[in-house]
Amino acid sequence: MEENGRGISPRRSKRRTVHKIAAANEPNLFDELPDDLVVSVLFKLSSSAASSSDFINALLTCKRFKSLGFHQLVLSNVGSKVLAVKAKNWSDSVHRFLIHCVNAGNVEACYTLGMIRFYCLQNRGSGMSLMAKAAIKSYAPALYSLAVIQFNGSGGSRTDKDLQAGVALCARAAFLGHVDALRELGHCFQDGYGIRQNITAGRRLLMQANTRELASLLKSLVKQQPNDHHHHRGLNYEQFNCISCSGCSSMSNEPASEGHPVNVFLKEWFELGLGEMGEGLRLCSHKGCGRPETRAHEFRRCSACGTVHYCSRGCQALDWKLRHKLECVPIERWLE
């Protein structure tokens, strides 16, 4: 069989041309899928994606994914892992994406953007409004954060503190199972802070907080070795000894629990110098918090050493168990 000047058989070339024409005429089955079905797939992906990059890369697969990925139903279901942006990656496009999620009614986005605006961008009014929007929908982290703001009078003066409002918000968050709110409310009852003192009720709430914390820790340890069927038998429960202290249990040798992604964002934002803090203002000394002072001497300090400062009693109690009890030196001894 003769070959043309390029060494390709005319019959083979004709066959390839016929295949290309046939492929071009074949219907695209993906384009024939109804929008509702594609939206339902993206709806599940938005909540199950392991990171924001995974979700964005999926949307960039094709134009249809990109357009339907901004459907209100999809954005309303975007999970915390997708919204967990790093402070160094903050940009106008990230800000716009969070706004789209907020407009779609995403409670997690309301809280995340509210915290960022209140503490990082120093837009206090807008930040509180967004957190209140999430709190109205019974989002426990938003209720607790608003309680901390009320306890400290954050964004205002000392006279702006509203202890009773703080206790009410904290009680609602504690009812929804928020561990930090349970701990904070327990200390409020013990100290008579913003509520009538009731030491017994305070101790009971602190016990509940520690119990929930321990259960969460054991659950995370079991998940670390899901294929080991005998792992639950080999757990060393002695490392979770409860030490009686002032009537409430305190776990020893407990690793720091992972905080909310927005707390990690706050900590990175100020440690990297992306936001300016006023002169003399400090971050909460609990490493999992990240909240900054909004005015001088806003946070309470350790009464023994005076070298660490906390936004709440809950942060102070947790940091004492995790770190500070090994470092605290009474100021009298330090002076000696």
CSV table of C-alpha atoms in Angstrom, one decimal:
chain,number,residue,atom,x,y,z
A,1,MET,CA,0.0,0.0,0.0
A,2,GLU,CA,1.4,3.4,-0.9
A,3,GLU,CA,2.1,5.9,1.7
A,4,ASN,CA,1.8,9.6,1.2
A,5,GLY,CA,4.8,12.0,1.7
A,6,ARG,CA,4.3,12.0,5.4
A,7,GLY,CA,4.5,8.3,5.7
A,8,ILE,CA,0.8,7.9,6.6
A,9,SER,CA,-1.6,5.6,4.8
A,10,PRO,CA,-4.5,7.5,3.1
A,11,ARG,CA,-6.9,4.8,4.3
A,12,ARG,CA,-5.6,5.2,8.0
A,13,SER,CA,-5.9,8.9,7.7
A,14,LYS,CA,-9.4,8.7,6.5
A,15,ARG,CA,-10.3,6.2,9.3
A,16,ARG,CA,-9.0,8.7,11.9
A,17,THR,CA,-11.0,11.5,10.4
A,18,VAL,CA,-14.2,9.4,10.5
A,19,HIS,CA,-13.5,8.6,14.2
A,20,LYS,CA,-13.0,12.3,15.1
A,21,ILE,CA,-16.3,13.2,13.4
A,22,ALA,CA,-18.1,10.4,15.2
A,23,ALA,CA,-16.7,11.4,18.5
A,24,ALA,CA,-17.7,15.0,17.9
A,25,ASN,CA,-21.2,13.9,17.1
A,26,GLU,CA,-21.5,11.7,20.2
A,27,PRO,CA,-23.6,13.3,23.0
A,28,ASN,CA,-21.8,14.4,26.2
A,29,LEU,CA,-23.5,12.4,28.9
A,30,PHE,CA,-22.3,14.8,31.6
A,31,ASP,CA,-23.9,17.8,30.0
A,32,GLU,CA,-27.2,15.9,29.9
A,33,LEU,CA,-27.2,15.4,33.7
A,34,PRO,CA,-29.8,17.6,35.3
A,35,ASP,CA,-28.6,20.6,37.4
A,36,ASP,CA,-30.3,19.3,40.5
A,37,LEU,CA,-28.2,16.1,40.4
A,38,VAL,CA,-24.9,18.0,39.9
A,39,VAL,CA,-25.8,20.4,42.7
A,40,SER,CA,-26.6,17.5,45.1
A,41,VAL,CA,-23.1,16.1,44.4
A,42,LEU,CA,-21.4,19.5,45.0
A,43,PHE,CA,-23.6,19.9,48.1
A,44,LYS,CA,-22.1,16.7,49.7
A,45,LEU,CA,-18.6,17.6,48.5
A,46,SER,CA,-18.7,21.1,50.1
A,47,SER,CA,-19.2,19.5,53.5
A,48,SER,CA,-16.9,16.5,53.1
A,49,ALA,CA,-13.9,18.1,51.4
A,50,ALA,CA,-10.8,17.8,53.5
A,51,SER,CA,-9.6,21.3,52.7
A,52,SER,CA,-10.4,24.5,50.8
A,53,SER,CA,-8.0,23.6,48.0
A,54,ASP,CA,-9.7,20.2,47.4
A,55,PHE,CA,-13.1,22.0,47.0
A,56,ILE,CA,-11.7,24.8,44.8
A,57,ASN,CA,-9.8,22.3,42.6
A,58,ALA,CA,-13.0,20.3,42.1
A,59,LEU,CA,-14.8,23.5,41.0
A,60,LEU,CA,-12.1,24.2,38.5
A,61,THR,CA,-12.6,20.9,36.8
A,62,CYS,CA,-15.1,22.3,34.3
A,63,LYS,CA,-17.2,25.4,33.7
A,64,ARG,CA,-20.4,23.7,34.9
A,65,PHE,CA,-18.9,22.8,38.2
A,66,LYS,CA,-17.6,26.3,38.6
A,67,SER,CA,-21.0,27.9,38.0
A,68,LEU,CA,-23.1,25.4,40.0
A,69,GLY,CA,-20.4,25.4,42.8
A,70,PHE,CA,-21.7,28.9,43.8
A,71,HIS,CA,-25.3,27.7,44.0
A,72,GLN,CA,-26.9,28.9,47.3
A,73,LEU,CA,-27.6,25.4,48.4
A,74,VAL,CA,-23.9,24.4,47.9
A,75,LEU,CA,-22.5,27.4,49.7
A,76,SER,CA,-24.9,27.0,52.6
A,77,ASN,CA,-23.4,23.6,53.3
A,78,VAL,CA,-19.7,24.5,53.1
A,79,GLY,CA,-18.0,22.9,56.1
A,80,SER,CA,-15.4,24.1,58.6
A,81,LYS,CA,-12.5,22.4,56.8
A,82,VAL,CA,-13.2,24.2,53.6
A,83,LEU,CA,-13.6,27.5,55.5
A,84,ALA,CA,-10.3,26.9,57.5
A,85,VAL,CA,-8.2,29.3,55.5
A,86,LYS,CA,-4.7,30.1,56.8
A,87,ALA,CA,-3.9,33.7,57.8
A,88,LYS,CA,-0.9,33.9,55.3
A,89,ASN,CA,-3.3,33.0,52.5
A,90,TRP,CA,-5.9,35.7,53.3
A,91,SER,CA,-6.9,37.8,50.3
A,92,ASP,CA,-9.8,39.7,48.8
A,93,SER,CA,-10.9,36.6,46.9
A,94,VAL,CA,-11.1,34.6,50.2
A,95,HIS,CA,-13.0,37.4,51.8
A,96,ARG,CA,-15.5,37.4,48.9
A,97,PHE,CA,-15.9,33.7,49.1
A,98,LEU,CA,-16.8,33.9,52.8
A,99,ILE,CA,-19.3,36.7,52.0
A,100,HIS,CA,-20.9,34.5,49.4
A,101,CYS,CA,-21.2,31.7,52.0
A,102,VAL,CA,-22.7,34.2,54.5
A,103,ASN,CA,-25.3,35.4,52.0
A,104,ALA,CA,-26.2,31.8,51.4
A,105,GLY,CA,-27.0,31.4,55.1
A,106,ASN,CA,-23.9,29.4,56.1
A,107,VAL,CA,-23.7,29.6,59.9
A,108,GLU,CA,-20.1,28.5,60.1
A,109,ALA,CA,-19.1,31.2,57.6
A,110,CYS,CA,-21.0,33.8,59.6
A,111,TYR,CA,-19.0,32.9,62.7
A,112,THR,CA,-15.7,32.7,60.9
A,113,LEU,CA,-16.0,36.0,59.1
A,114,GLY,CA,-17.5,37.6,62.2
A,115,MET,CA,-14.4,36.7,64.3
A,116,ILE,CA,-12.0,37.8,61.6
A,117,ARG,CA,-13.7,41.1,61.2
A,118,PHE,CA,-14.0,41.8,64.9
A,119,TYR,CA,-10.5,40.9,66.0
A,120,CYS,CA,-8.3,41.0,62.8
A,121,LEU,CA,-9.9,43.7,60.6
A,122,GLN,CA,-11.1,45.7,63.7
A,123,ASN,CA,-14.6,46.1,62.2
A,124,ARG,CA,-16.3,45.6,65.6
A,125,GLY,CA,-19.9,46.3,64.6
A,126,SER,CA,-19.9,44.1,61.5
A,127,GLY,CA,-18.1,41.3,63.3
A,128,MET,CA,-20.5,41.2,66.2
A,129,SER,CA,-23.5,41.4,63.8
A,130,LEU,CA,-22.2,38.3,62.0
A,131,MET,CA,-21.5,36.4,65.2
A,132,ALA,CA,-25.0,37.3,66.4
A,133,LYS,CA,-26.5,36.0,63.2
A,134,ALA,CA,-24.8,32.6,63.9
A,135,ALA,CA,-25.8,32.7,67.6
A,136,ILE,CA,-29.5,33.2,66.7
A,137,LYS,CA,-29.3,29.9,64.9
A,138,SER,CA,-27.9,28.3,68.1
A,139,TYR,CA,-24.3,28.0,66.9
A,140,ALA,CA,-22.5,27.2,70.2
A,141,PRO,CA,-19.1,28.7,69.3
A,142,ALA,CA,-20.7,32.0,68.4
A,143,LEU,CA,-22.7,32.1,71.6
A,144,TYR,CA,-19.5,31.5,73.6
A,145,SER,CA,-17.5,34.1,71.7
A,146,LEU,CA,-20.2,36.7,72.3
A,147,ALA,CA,-20.2,35.7,76.0
A,148,VAL,CA,-16.4,36.4,76.2
A,149,ILE,CA,-16.9,39.8,74.5
A,150,GLN,CA,-19.6,40.7,77.0
A,151,PHE,CA,-17.5,39.6,80.0
A,152,ASN,CA,-14.5,41.7,78.9
A,153,GLY,CA,-16.4,44.6,77.3
A,154,SER,CA,-14.3,43.9,74.2
A,155,GLY,CA,-14.3,46.7,71.6
A,156,GLY,CA,-15.3,49.2,74.2
A,157,SER,CA,-14.5,50.4,77.7
A,158,ARG,CA,-14.6,48.7,81.0
A,159,THR,CA,-18.0,50.2,81.6
A,160,ASP,CA,-19.3,48.2,78.6
A,161,LYS,CA,-19.0,44.9,80.4
A,162,ASP,CA,-22.3,43.1,80.8
A,163,LEU,CA,-21.7,40.1,83.1
A,164,GLN,CA,-25.3,39.0,83.2
A,165,ALA,CA,-25.5,38.9,79.4
A,166,GLY,CA,-22.3,37.0,79.3
A,167,VAL,CA,-23.6,34.4,81.7
A,168,ALA,CA,-26.8,34.0,79.7
A,169,LEU,CA,-24.9,33.5,76.5
A,170,CYS,CA,-22.6,31.1,78.2
A,171,ALA,CA,-25.4,29.1,79.7
A,172,ARG,CA,-27.0,28.7,76.2
A,173,ALA,CA,-23.8,27.5,74.7
A,174,ALA,CA,-23.2,25.1,77.6
A,175,PHE,CA,-26.7,23.7,77.1
A,176,LEU,CA,-25.7,23.0,73.5
A,177,GLY,CA,-22.7,21.0,74.8
A,178,HIS,CA,-19.9,23.6,74.2
A,179,VAL,CA,-17.1,22.4,76.6
A,180,ASP,CA,-15.4,25.8,77.0
A,181,ALA,CA,-18.8,27.4,77.8
A,182,LEU,CA,-19.4,24.6,80.4
A,183,ARG,CA,-16.1,25.3,82.0
A,184,GLU,CA,-16.6,29.1,82.0
A,185,LEU,CA,-20.1,28.8,83.5
A,186,GLY,CA,-18.8,26.5,86.2
A,187,HIS,CA,-16.2,29.1,87.2
A,188,CYS,CA,-18.9,31.8,87.1
A,189,PHE,CA,-21.0,29.8,89.6
A,190,GLN,CA,-18.0,29.1,91.8
A,191,ASP,CA,-16.9,32.7,92.0
A,192,GLY,CA,-20.3,34.4,91.9
A,193,TYR,CA,-19.3,36.2,88.7
A,194,GLY,CA,-22.3,37.7,87.0
A,195,ILE,CA,-24.6,35.2,88.8
A,196,ARG,CA,-25.4,34.2,92.4
A,197,GLN,CA,-22.7,32.1,93.8
A,198,ASN,CA,-23.4,28.4,93.9
A,199,ILE,CA,-20.2,26.3,94.5
A,200,THR,CA,-22.0,23.0,94.2
A,201,ALA,CA,-23.4,23.8,90.8
A,202,GLY,CA,-20.1,25.2,89.7
A,203,ARG,CA,-18.3,22.0,90.6
A,204,ARG,CA,-20.9,19.9,88.8
A,205,LEU,CA,-20.5,22.0,85.6
A,206,LEU,CA,-16.7,21.7,85.8
A,207,MET,CA,-17.0,17.9,86.2
A,208,GLN,CA,-19.3,17.8,83.1
A,209,ALA,CA,-16.8,19.8,81.1
A,210,ASN,CA,-13.9,17.5,82.1
A,211,THR,CA,-15.9,14.4,81.4
A,212,ARG,CA,-16.9,15.6,77.9
A,213,GLU,CA,-13.3,16.6,77.2
A,214,LEU,CA,-12.0,13.2,78.3
A,215,ALA,CA,-14.6,11.4,76.2
A,216,SER,CA,-13.6,13.5,73.1
A,217,LEU,CA,-9.9,12.7,73.8
A,218,LEU,CA,-10.5,8.9,74.1
A,219,LYS,CA,-12.6,9.0,70.9
A,220,SER,CA,-9.8,10.7,69.0
A,221,LEU,CA,-7.2,8.2,70.3
A,222,VAL,CA,-9.3,5.3,69.1
A,223,LYS,CA,-9.7,6.9,65.6
A,224,GLN,CA,-5.9,7.1,65.3
A,225,GLN,CA,-5.7,3.3,64.8
A,226,PRO,CA,-9.0,2.3,63.2
A,227,ASN,CA,-7.6,-1.0,61.9
A,228,ASP,CA,-6.4,-2.2,65.2
A,229,HIS,CA,-9.3,-4.1,66.6
A,230,HIS,CA,-7.5,-4.6,70.0
A,231,HIS,CA,-6.5,-1.0,70.3
A,232,HIS,CA,-9.3,-0.1,72.8
A,233,ARG,CA,-8.0,-2.8,75.1
A,234,GLY,CA,-4.5,-1.4,75.0
A,235,LEU,CA,-5.3,2.1,75.9
A,236,ASN,CA,-3.4,3.3,79.0
A,237,TYR,CA,-6.2,4.8,81.0
A,238,GLU,CA,-3.7,5.7,83.8
A,239,GLN,CA,-2.6,8.7,81.8
A,240,PHE,CA,-6.1,10.2,82.3
A,241,ASN,CA,-6.0,10.2,86.1
A,242,CYS,CA,-8.4,12.6,87.5
A,243,ILE,CA,-6.9,14.7,90.3
A,244,SER,CA,-9.3,16.2,92.7
A,245,CYS,CA,-8.7,19.9,93.0
A,246,SER,CA,-11.1,22.3,94.7
A,247,GLY,CA,-13.9,19.7,94.2
A,248,CYS,CA,-13.5,19.5,90.4
A,249,SER,CA,-11.6,17.0,88.4
A,250,SER,CA,-8.5,17.9,86.3
A,251,MET,CA,-6.9,15.6,83.8
A,252,SER,CA,-3.2,15.2,83.9
A,253,ASN,CA,-0.9,14.6,80.9
A,254,GLU,CA,-3.7,15.7,78.6
A,255,PRO,CA,-2.7,16.9,75.1
A,256,ALA,CA,-4.0,20.3,74.0
A,257,SER,CA,-7.3,19.9,72.2
A,258,GLU,CA,-7.6,21.3,68.8
A,259,GLY,CA,-9.4,24.6,68.8
A,260,HIS,CA,-11.8,26.0,66.2
A,261,PRO,CA,-10.1,26.8,62.9
A,262,VAL,CA,-10.8,30.5,63.3
A,263,ASN,CA,-8.8,30.5,66.6
A,264,VAL,CA,-5.9,29.1,64.7
A,265,PHE,CA,-6.4,31.9,62.1
A,266,LEU,CA,-6.3,34.6,64.8
A,267,LYS,CA,-3.2,33.3,66.4
A,268,GLU,CA,-1.3,33.1,63.1
A,269,TRP,CA,-2.6,36.5,62.0
A,270,PHE,CA,-1.0,38.4,64.9
A,271,GLU,CA,2.1,36.2,65.3
A,272,LEU,CA,2.9,36.8,61.6
A,273,GLY,CA,2.4,40.5,62.1
A,274,LEU,CA,-0.4,40.7,59.5
A,275,GLY,CA,-2.5,42.8,61.9
A,276,GLU,CA,-1.2,45.6,64.2
A,277,MET,CA,-2.0,45.4,67.9
A,278,GLY,CA,-2.0,48.6,69.9
A,279,GLU,CA,0.9,49.4,72.2
A,280,GLY,CA,0.8,47.2,75.3
A,281,LEU,CA,-2.0,44.9,74.0
A,282,ARG,CA,-1.5,41.2,74.3
A,283,LEU,CA,-2.8,37.9,73.1
A,284,CYS,CA,-4.6,35.4,75.4
A,285,SER,CA,-1.9,33.2,76.9
A,286,HIS,CA,-3.8,30.0,76.2
A,287,LYS,CA,-2.2,28.8,73.0
A,288,GLY,CA,-5.4,27.5,71.5
A,289,CYS,CA,-7.3,30.8,71.8
A,290,GLY,CA,-5.7,33.5,69.7
A,291,ARG,CA,-8.0,36.3,71.0
A,292,PRO,CA,-6.2,39.7,71.3
A,293,GLU,CA,-7.0,42.5,73.8
A,294,THR,CA,-8.9,45.4,72.3
A,295,ARG,CA,-7.8,47.8,75.0
A,296,ALA,CA,-5.1,48.0,77.6
A,297,HIS,CA,-5.4,45.6,80.6
A,298,GLU,CA,-8.6,44.0,79.2
A,299,PHE,CA,-7.6,40.5,80.1
A,300,ARG,CA,-7.2,39.1,83.6
A,301,ARG,CA,-3.7,38.0,84.6
A,302,CYS,CA,-2.5,35.1,86.8
A,303,SER,CA,-2.8,36.2,90.4
A,304,ALA,CA,0.3,34.2,91.4
A,305,CYS,CA,2.9,35.1,88.9
A,306,GLY,CA,1.3,38.0,87.0
A,307,THR,CA,3.1,37.0,83.8
A,308,VAL,CA,0.3,35.5,81.8
A,309,HIS,CA,-3.0,37.0,80.7
A,310,TYR,CA,-6.3,35.3,79.7
A,311,CYS,CA,-9.5,36.3,78.0
A,312,SER,CA,-11.7,34.1,80.2
A,313,ARG,CA,-11.6,31.9,83.2
A,314,GLY,CA,-12.1,28.9,80.9
A,315,CYS,CA,-8.9,29.7,79.0
A,316,GLN,CA,-7.1,30.2,82.3
A,317,ALA,CA,-8.2,26.9,83.8
A,318,LEU,CA,-7.4,25.0,80.6
A,319,ASP,CA,-4.0,26.6,80.2
A,320,TRP,CA,-3.2,25.8,83.9
A,321,LYS,CA,-3.8,22.1,83.3
A,322,LEU,CA,-1.9,22.0,80.0
A,323,ARG,CA,1.1,24.2,80.6
A,324,HIS,CA,1.1,27.0,83.2
A,325,LYS,CA,1.1,24.9,86.4
A,326,LEU,CA,4.6,23.7,85.4
A,327,GLU,CA,5.8,27.3,84.8
A,328,CYS,CA,4.0,29.4,87.3
A,329,VAL,CA,6.3,31.0,89.9
A,330,PRO,CA,4.8,33.2,92.6
A,331,ILE,CA,6.0,36.8,92.2
A,332,GLU,CA,7.4,36.9,95.7
A,333,ARG,CA,9.7,34.0,94.9
A,334,TRP,CA,10.6,35.6,91.6
A,335,LEU,CA,11.6,38.8,93.4
A,336,GLU,CA,13.8,36.8,95.7
